[in-house]
Coordinates of C-alpha atoms and ligand atoms in Angstrom, one line a residue:
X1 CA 45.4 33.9 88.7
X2 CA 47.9 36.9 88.3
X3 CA 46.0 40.0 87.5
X4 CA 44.4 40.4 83.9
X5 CA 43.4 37.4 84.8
X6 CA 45.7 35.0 82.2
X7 CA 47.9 32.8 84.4
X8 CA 51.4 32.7 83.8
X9 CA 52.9 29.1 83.0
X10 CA 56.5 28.1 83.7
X11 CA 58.2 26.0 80.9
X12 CA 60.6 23.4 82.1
X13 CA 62.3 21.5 79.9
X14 CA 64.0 17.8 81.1
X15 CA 66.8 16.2 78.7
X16 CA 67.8 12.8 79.3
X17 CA 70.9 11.1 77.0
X18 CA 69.8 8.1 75.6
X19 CA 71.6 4.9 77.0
X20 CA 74.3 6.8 77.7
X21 CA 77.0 4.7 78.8
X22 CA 76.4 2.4 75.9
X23 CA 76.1 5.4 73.5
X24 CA 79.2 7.4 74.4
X25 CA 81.0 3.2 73.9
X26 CA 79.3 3.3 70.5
X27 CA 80.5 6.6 69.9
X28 CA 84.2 6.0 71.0
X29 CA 84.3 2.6 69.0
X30 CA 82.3 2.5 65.7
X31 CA 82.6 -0.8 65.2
X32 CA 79.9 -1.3 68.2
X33 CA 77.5 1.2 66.5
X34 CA 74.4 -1.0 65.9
X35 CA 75.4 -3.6 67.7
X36 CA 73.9 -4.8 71.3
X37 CA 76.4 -3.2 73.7
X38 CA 76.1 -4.0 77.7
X39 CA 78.5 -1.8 80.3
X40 CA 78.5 -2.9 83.3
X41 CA 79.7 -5.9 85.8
X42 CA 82.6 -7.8 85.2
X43 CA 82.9 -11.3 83.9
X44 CA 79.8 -13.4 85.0
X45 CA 79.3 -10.9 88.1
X46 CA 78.1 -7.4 88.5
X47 CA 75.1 -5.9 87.1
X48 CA 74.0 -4.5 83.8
X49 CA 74.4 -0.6 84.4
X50 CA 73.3 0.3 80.8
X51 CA 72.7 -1.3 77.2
X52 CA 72.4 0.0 73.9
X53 CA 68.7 0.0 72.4
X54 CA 69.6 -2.9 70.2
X55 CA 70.7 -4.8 73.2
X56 CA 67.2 -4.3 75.1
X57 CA 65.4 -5.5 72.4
X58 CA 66.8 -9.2 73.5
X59 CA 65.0 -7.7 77.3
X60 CA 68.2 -6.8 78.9
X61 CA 67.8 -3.8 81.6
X62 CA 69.8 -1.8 83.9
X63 CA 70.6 -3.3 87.2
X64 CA 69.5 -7.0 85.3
X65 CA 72.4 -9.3 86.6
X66 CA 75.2 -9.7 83.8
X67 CA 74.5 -13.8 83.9
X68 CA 70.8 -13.2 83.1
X69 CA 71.6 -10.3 80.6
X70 CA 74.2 -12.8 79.1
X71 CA 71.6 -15.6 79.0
X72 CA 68.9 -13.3 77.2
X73 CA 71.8 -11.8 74.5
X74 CA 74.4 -14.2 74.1
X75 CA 75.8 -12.3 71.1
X76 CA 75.6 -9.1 73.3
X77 CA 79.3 -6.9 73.4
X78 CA 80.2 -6.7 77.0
X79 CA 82.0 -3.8 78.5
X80 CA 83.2 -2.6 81.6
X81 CA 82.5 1.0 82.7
X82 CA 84.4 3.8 81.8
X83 CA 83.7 6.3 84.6
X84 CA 86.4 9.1 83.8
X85 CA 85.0 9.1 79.9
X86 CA 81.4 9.2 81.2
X87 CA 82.2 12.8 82.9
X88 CA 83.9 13.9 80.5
X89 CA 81.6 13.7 78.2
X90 CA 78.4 14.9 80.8
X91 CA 80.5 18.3 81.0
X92 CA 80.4 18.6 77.3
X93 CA 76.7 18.4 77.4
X94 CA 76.2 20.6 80.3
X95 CA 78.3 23.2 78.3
X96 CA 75.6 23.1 75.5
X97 CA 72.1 23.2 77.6
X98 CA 73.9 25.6 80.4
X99 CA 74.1 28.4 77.5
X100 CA 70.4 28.5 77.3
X101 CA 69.4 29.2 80.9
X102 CA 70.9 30.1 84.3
X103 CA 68.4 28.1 85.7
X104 CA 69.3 24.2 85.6
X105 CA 69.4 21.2 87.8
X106 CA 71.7 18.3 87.1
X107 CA 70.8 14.9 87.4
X108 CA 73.6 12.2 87.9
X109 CA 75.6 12.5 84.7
X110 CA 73.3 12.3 81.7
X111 CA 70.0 14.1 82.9
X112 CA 69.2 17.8 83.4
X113 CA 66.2 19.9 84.1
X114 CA 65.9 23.4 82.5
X115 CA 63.6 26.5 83.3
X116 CA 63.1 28.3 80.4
X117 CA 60.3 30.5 81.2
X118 CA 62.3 33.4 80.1
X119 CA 61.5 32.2 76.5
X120 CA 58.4 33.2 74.4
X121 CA 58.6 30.0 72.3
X122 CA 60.6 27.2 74.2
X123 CA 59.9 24.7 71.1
X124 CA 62.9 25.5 68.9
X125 CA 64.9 26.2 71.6
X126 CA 64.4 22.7 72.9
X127 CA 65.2 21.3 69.1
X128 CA 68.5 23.3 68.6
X129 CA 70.0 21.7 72.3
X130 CA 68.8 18.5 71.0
X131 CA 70.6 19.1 67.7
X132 CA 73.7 20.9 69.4
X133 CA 74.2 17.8 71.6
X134 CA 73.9 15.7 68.7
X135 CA 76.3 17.3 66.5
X136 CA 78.7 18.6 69.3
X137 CA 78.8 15.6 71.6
X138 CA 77.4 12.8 68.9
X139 CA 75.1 12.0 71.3
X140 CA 71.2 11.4 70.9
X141 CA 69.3 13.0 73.9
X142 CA 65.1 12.9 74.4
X143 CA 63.4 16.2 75.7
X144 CA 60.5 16.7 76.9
X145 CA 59.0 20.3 77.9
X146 CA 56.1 20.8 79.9
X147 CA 54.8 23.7 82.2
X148 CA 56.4 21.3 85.8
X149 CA 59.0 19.8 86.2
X150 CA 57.4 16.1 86.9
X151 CA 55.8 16.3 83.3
X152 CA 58.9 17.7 81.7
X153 CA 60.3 14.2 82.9
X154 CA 57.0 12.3 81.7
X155 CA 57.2 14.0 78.5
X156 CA 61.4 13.1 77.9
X157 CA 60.8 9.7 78.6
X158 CA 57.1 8.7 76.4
X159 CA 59.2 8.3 73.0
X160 CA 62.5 7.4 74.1
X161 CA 65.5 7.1 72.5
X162 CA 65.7 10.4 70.3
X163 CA 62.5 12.0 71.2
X164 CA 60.8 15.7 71.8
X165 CA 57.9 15.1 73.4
X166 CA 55.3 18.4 74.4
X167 CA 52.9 17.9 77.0
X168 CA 50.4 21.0 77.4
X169 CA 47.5 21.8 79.8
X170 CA 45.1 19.8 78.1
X171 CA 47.0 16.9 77.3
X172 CA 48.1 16.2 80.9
X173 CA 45.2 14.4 82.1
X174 CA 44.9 12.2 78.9
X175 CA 48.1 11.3 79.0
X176 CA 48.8 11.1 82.9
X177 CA 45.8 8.2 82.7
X178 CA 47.3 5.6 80.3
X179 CA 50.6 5.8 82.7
X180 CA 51.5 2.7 84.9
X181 CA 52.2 4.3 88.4
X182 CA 56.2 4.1 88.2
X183 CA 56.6 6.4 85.8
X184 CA 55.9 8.8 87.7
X185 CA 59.4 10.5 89.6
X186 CA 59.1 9.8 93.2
X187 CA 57.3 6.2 93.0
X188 CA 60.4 3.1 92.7
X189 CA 60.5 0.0 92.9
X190 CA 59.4 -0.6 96.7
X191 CA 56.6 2.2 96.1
X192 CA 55.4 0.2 93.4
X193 CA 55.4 -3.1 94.8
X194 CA 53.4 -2.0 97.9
X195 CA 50.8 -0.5 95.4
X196 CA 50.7 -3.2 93.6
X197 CA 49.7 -5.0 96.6
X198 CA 47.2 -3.3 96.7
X199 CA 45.9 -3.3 93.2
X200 CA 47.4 -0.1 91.7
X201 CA 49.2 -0.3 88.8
X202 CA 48.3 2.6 86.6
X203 CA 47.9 6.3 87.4
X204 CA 44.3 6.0 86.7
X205 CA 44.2 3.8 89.6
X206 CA 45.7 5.9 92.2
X207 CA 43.3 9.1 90.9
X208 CA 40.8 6.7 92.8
X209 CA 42.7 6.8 96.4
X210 CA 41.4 10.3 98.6
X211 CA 44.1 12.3 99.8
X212 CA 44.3 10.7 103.3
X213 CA 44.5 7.8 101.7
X214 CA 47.8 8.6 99.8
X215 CA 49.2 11.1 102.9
X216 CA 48.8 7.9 105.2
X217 CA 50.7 5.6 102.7
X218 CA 53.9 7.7 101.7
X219 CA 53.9 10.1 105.0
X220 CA 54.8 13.8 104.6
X221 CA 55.5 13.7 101.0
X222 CA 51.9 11.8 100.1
X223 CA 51.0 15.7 99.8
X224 CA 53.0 16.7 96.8
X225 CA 52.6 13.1 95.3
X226 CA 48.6 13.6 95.4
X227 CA 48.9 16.8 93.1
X228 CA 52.2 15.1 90.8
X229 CA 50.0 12.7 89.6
X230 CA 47.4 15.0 88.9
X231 CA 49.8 17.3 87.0
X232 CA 50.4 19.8 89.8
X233 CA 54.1 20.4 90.8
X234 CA 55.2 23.1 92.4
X235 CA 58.6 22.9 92.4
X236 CA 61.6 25.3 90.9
X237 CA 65.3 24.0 89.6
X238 CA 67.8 24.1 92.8
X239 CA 70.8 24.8 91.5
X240 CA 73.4 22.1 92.1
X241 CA 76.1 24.0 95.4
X242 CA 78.3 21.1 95.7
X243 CA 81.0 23.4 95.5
X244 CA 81.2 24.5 99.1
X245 CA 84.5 26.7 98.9
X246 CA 87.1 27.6 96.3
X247 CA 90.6 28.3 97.6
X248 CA 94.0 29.2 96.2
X249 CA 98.0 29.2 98.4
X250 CA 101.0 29.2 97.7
X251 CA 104.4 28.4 99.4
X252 CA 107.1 31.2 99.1
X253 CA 110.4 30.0 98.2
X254 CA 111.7 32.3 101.5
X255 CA 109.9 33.2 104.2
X256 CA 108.6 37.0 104.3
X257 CA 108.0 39.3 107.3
X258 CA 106.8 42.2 105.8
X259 CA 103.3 42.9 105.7
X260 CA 103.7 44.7 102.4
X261 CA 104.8 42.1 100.1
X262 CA 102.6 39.0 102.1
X263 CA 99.7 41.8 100.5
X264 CA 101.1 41.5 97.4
X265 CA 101.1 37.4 97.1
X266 CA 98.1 37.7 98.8
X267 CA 96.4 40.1 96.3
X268 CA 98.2 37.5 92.9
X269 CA 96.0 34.5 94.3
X270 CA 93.1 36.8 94.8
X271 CA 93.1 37.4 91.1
X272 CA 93.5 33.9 90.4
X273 CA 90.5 33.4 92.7
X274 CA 88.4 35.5 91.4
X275 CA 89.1 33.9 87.7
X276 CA 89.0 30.5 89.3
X277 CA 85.1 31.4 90.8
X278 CA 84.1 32.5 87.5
X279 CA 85.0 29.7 85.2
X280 CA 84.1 27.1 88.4
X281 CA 80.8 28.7 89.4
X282 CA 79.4 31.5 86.7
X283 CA 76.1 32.1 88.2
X284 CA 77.3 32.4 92.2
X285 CA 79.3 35.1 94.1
X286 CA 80.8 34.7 97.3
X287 CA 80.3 36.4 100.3
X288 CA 82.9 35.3 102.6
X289 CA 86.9 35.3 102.0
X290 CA 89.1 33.5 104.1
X291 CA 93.0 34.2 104.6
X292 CA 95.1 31.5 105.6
X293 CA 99.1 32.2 106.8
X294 CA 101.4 29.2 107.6
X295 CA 104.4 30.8 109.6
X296 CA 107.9 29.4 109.5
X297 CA 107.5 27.5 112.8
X298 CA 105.0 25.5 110.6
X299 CA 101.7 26.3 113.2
X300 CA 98.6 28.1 111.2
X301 CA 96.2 30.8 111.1
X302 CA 93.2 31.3 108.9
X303 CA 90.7 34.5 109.4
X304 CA 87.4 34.6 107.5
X305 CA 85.2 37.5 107.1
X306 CA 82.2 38.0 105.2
X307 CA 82.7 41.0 102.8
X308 CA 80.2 44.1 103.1
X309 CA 78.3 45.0 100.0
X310 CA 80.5 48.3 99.4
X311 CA 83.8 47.1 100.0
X312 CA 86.4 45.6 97.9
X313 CA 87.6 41.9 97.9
X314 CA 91.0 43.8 98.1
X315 CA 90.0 45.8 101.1
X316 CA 88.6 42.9 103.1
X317 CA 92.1 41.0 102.5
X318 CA 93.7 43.9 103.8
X319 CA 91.9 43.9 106.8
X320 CA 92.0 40.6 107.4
X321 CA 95.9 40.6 107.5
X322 CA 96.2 43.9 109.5
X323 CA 95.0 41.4 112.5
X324 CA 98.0 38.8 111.9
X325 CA 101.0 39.1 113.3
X326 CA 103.9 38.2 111.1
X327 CA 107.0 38.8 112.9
X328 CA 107.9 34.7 113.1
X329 CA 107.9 34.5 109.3
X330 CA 105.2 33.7 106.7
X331 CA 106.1 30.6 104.8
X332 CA 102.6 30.5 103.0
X333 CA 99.8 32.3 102.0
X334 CA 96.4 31.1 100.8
X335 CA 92.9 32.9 100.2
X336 CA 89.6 31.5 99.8
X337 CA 85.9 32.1 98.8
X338 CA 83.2 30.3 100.2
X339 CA 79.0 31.3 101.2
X340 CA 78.2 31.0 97.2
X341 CA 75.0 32.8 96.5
X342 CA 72.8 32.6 93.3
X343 CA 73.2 35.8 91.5
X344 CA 69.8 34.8 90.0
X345 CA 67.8 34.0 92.7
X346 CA 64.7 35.6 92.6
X347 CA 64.9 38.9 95.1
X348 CA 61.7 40.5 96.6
X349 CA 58.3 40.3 95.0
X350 CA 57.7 36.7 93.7
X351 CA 55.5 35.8 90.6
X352 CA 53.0 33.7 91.2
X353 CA 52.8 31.1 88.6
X354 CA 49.8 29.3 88.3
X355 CA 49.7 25.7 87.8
X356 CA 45.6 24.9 86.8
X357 CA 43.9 22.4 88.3
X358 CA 43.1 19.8 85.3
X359 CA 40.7 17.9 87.1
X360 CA 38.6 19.5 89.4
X361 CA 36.2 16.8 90.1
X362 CA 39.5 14.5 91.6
X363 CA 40.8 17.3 93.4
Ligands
DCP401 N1 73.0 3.7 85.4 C1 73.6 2.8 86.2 N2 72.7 1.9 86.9 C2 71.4 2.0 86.8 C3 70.8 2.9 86.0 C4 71.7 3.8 85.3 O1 74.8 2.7 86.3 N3 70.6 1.1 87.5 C5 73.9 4.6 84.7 C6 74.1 4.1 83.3 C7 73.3 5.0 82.4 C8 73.3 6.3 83.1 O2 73.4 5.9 84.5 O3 73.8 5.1 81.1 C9 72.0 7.1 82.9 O4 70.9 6.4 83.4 P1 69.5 6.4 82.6 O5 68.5 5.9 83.5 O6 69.3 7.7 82.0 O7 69.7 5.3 81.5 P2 70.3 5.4 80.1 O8 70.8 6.8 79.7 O9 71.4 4.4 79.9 O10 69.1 5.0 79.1 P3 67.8 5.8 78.7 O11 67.9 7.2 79.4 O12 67.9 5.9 77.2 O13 66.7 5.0 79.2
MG402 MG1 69.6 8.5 80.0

């Protein structure tokens, strides 16, 4: 409990596109709109890597091979994969959710997690992304929001396709019981086999094994799956840092030995850099600049420094070339950021957010 004595609840929210491979086909080509469309594979071979909603009511499935999904929809509309298409439209979805929070995970291309704690109602903020994506991307998404991020994922997937699905406090025991075991994120396909083995197939079930029990069968991370299937998950978005370094050169149409002018290309890409950062990664800033100098005899050097919290990107470049010597002729310049850091991060004192125990008698 924080004091006062009313525990603070995070609200995560997790959005998931519906079929999306098959949806973003449908959208692309009307004429498939309704229709049972499979992507995936190629001729008889290959597996089924999404299908329309019309297509899985004939049972087809991801990862089904394309001979049995042909078999169990003969009349179904195979496609191949259109990967480029696919990302494009993922970033035009992740332009529409990333406007309502700084805090968001993505997963794969059609799936994100969202903490939006910072709002006092997240309910109509969670219906206008859904509507956004819909009419911005003409794609149909499912939401759920929940106070973890293991229910958020619950709650998108109950009602699927099209759904917004709440799970409070008091619903979470009721509704964690009627699961079977693999919906819950952290337990595939081998996970549920070996269960199964053992007679577990619902979440009810696995309530029944102690804590040992569960530590002994899935090692370190038994822990943190004990309390997910009781509604307890402690963990926060991680914000995706693929992006390891940003970097801009150029190569000078004659070579340049004075210090003042290699400055003043240096000090153009270090603009561009800076623009480059913000459109590339909005939430981070660097902390470390490199500066890299190709001389005329074609042999390299690249200094990096890691700026101090008063001084100027300008200043640090500065310093950074006073140590060069340029006298053979500088043929290119380049600079760089890299050591991205979360401008949101939480800093000193951390809240503690409570996370209640629903069911104290299987704790
Ligand atoms: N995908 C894949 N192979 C799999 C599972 C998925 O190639 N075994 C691809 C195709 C999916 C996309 O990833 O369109 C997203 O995966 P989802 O699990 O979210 O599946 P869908 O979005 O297709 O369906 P839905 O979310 O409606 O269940
Ligand atoms: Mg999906």
């Amino acid at each position: 409990m924080v004091s006062g004595g009313v525990p603070l609840m995070k609200k995560f929210l997790h959005l998931d596109i519906d079929a999306f491979y098959a949806s973003v086909e449908q959208l692309d080509n009307p004429r498939l709109r309704g229709k049972p469309v499979i992507v995936g594979g190629r001729d008889n071979r290959g597996v089924v890597a999404t299908c329309s909603y019309e297509a899985r009511k004939f049972g087809v499935r991801s990862a089904m091979p394309i001979a049995i999904a042909r078999k169990k929809c003969p009349d179904g509309i195979f496609l191949p994969t259109r990967f480029a298409r696919y990302e494009e439209k993922s970033a035009e979805i992740q332009a529409v959710y990333k406007e309502y929070s700084p805090l968001y995970q993505t997963v794969g291309l059609d799936e994100a997690y969202l903490d939006v704690s910072h709002y006092a109602d997240a309910v109509p903020i969670a219906k206008e992304i859904k509507r956004r994506i819909q009419a911005e991307c003409g794609l149909t998404c499912s939401i759920g929001l929940s106070y973890n991020m293991s229910l958020a994922k619950i709650a998108s997937d109950l009602k699927k396709p099209d759904a917004f699905v709440i799970i409070r406090p008091d619903d979470a025991e009721h509704v964690l019981r009627e699961l079977p075991i693999g919906a819950i994120n952290g337990i595939g396909k081998k996970s549920q086999e070996m269960l199964e083995r053992r007679g577990i197939t619902t979440v009810e079930q696995f309530w029944q094994l102690s804590r040992d029990e569960v530590v002994k069968l899935f090692g370190k991370y038994g822990q943190s799956l004990y309390q997910r299937v009781r509604g307890i998950d402690h963990r926060e978005i991680v914000m995706d840092r693929s992006i390891k370094s940003i970097s801009r050169e150029t190569t000078l149409s004659f070579d340049l030995y004075e210090k003042e002018q290699i400055l003043q290309v240096a000090e153009e890409l270090l603009a561009e850099l800076e623009t480059d950062l913000h459109s590339e990664l909005p939430d981070c800033d660097a902390q470390t600049l490199t500066l890299k100098i190709k001389f005329s005899d074609f042999t390299n050097r690249s200094k990096q420094r890691r700026k101090q919290p008063q001084e100027s990107w300008r200043d640090l470049l500065e310093e950074l070339l006073v140590e060069v010597d340029v006298t053979r002729g500088v043929r290119l310049v380049g600079v760089g950021f890299s050591a991205f850091h979360d401008r949101h991060e939480q800093k000193g004192e951390q809240v503690r957010y409570e996370q209640l125990s629903l069911f104290p008698y299987l704790m």
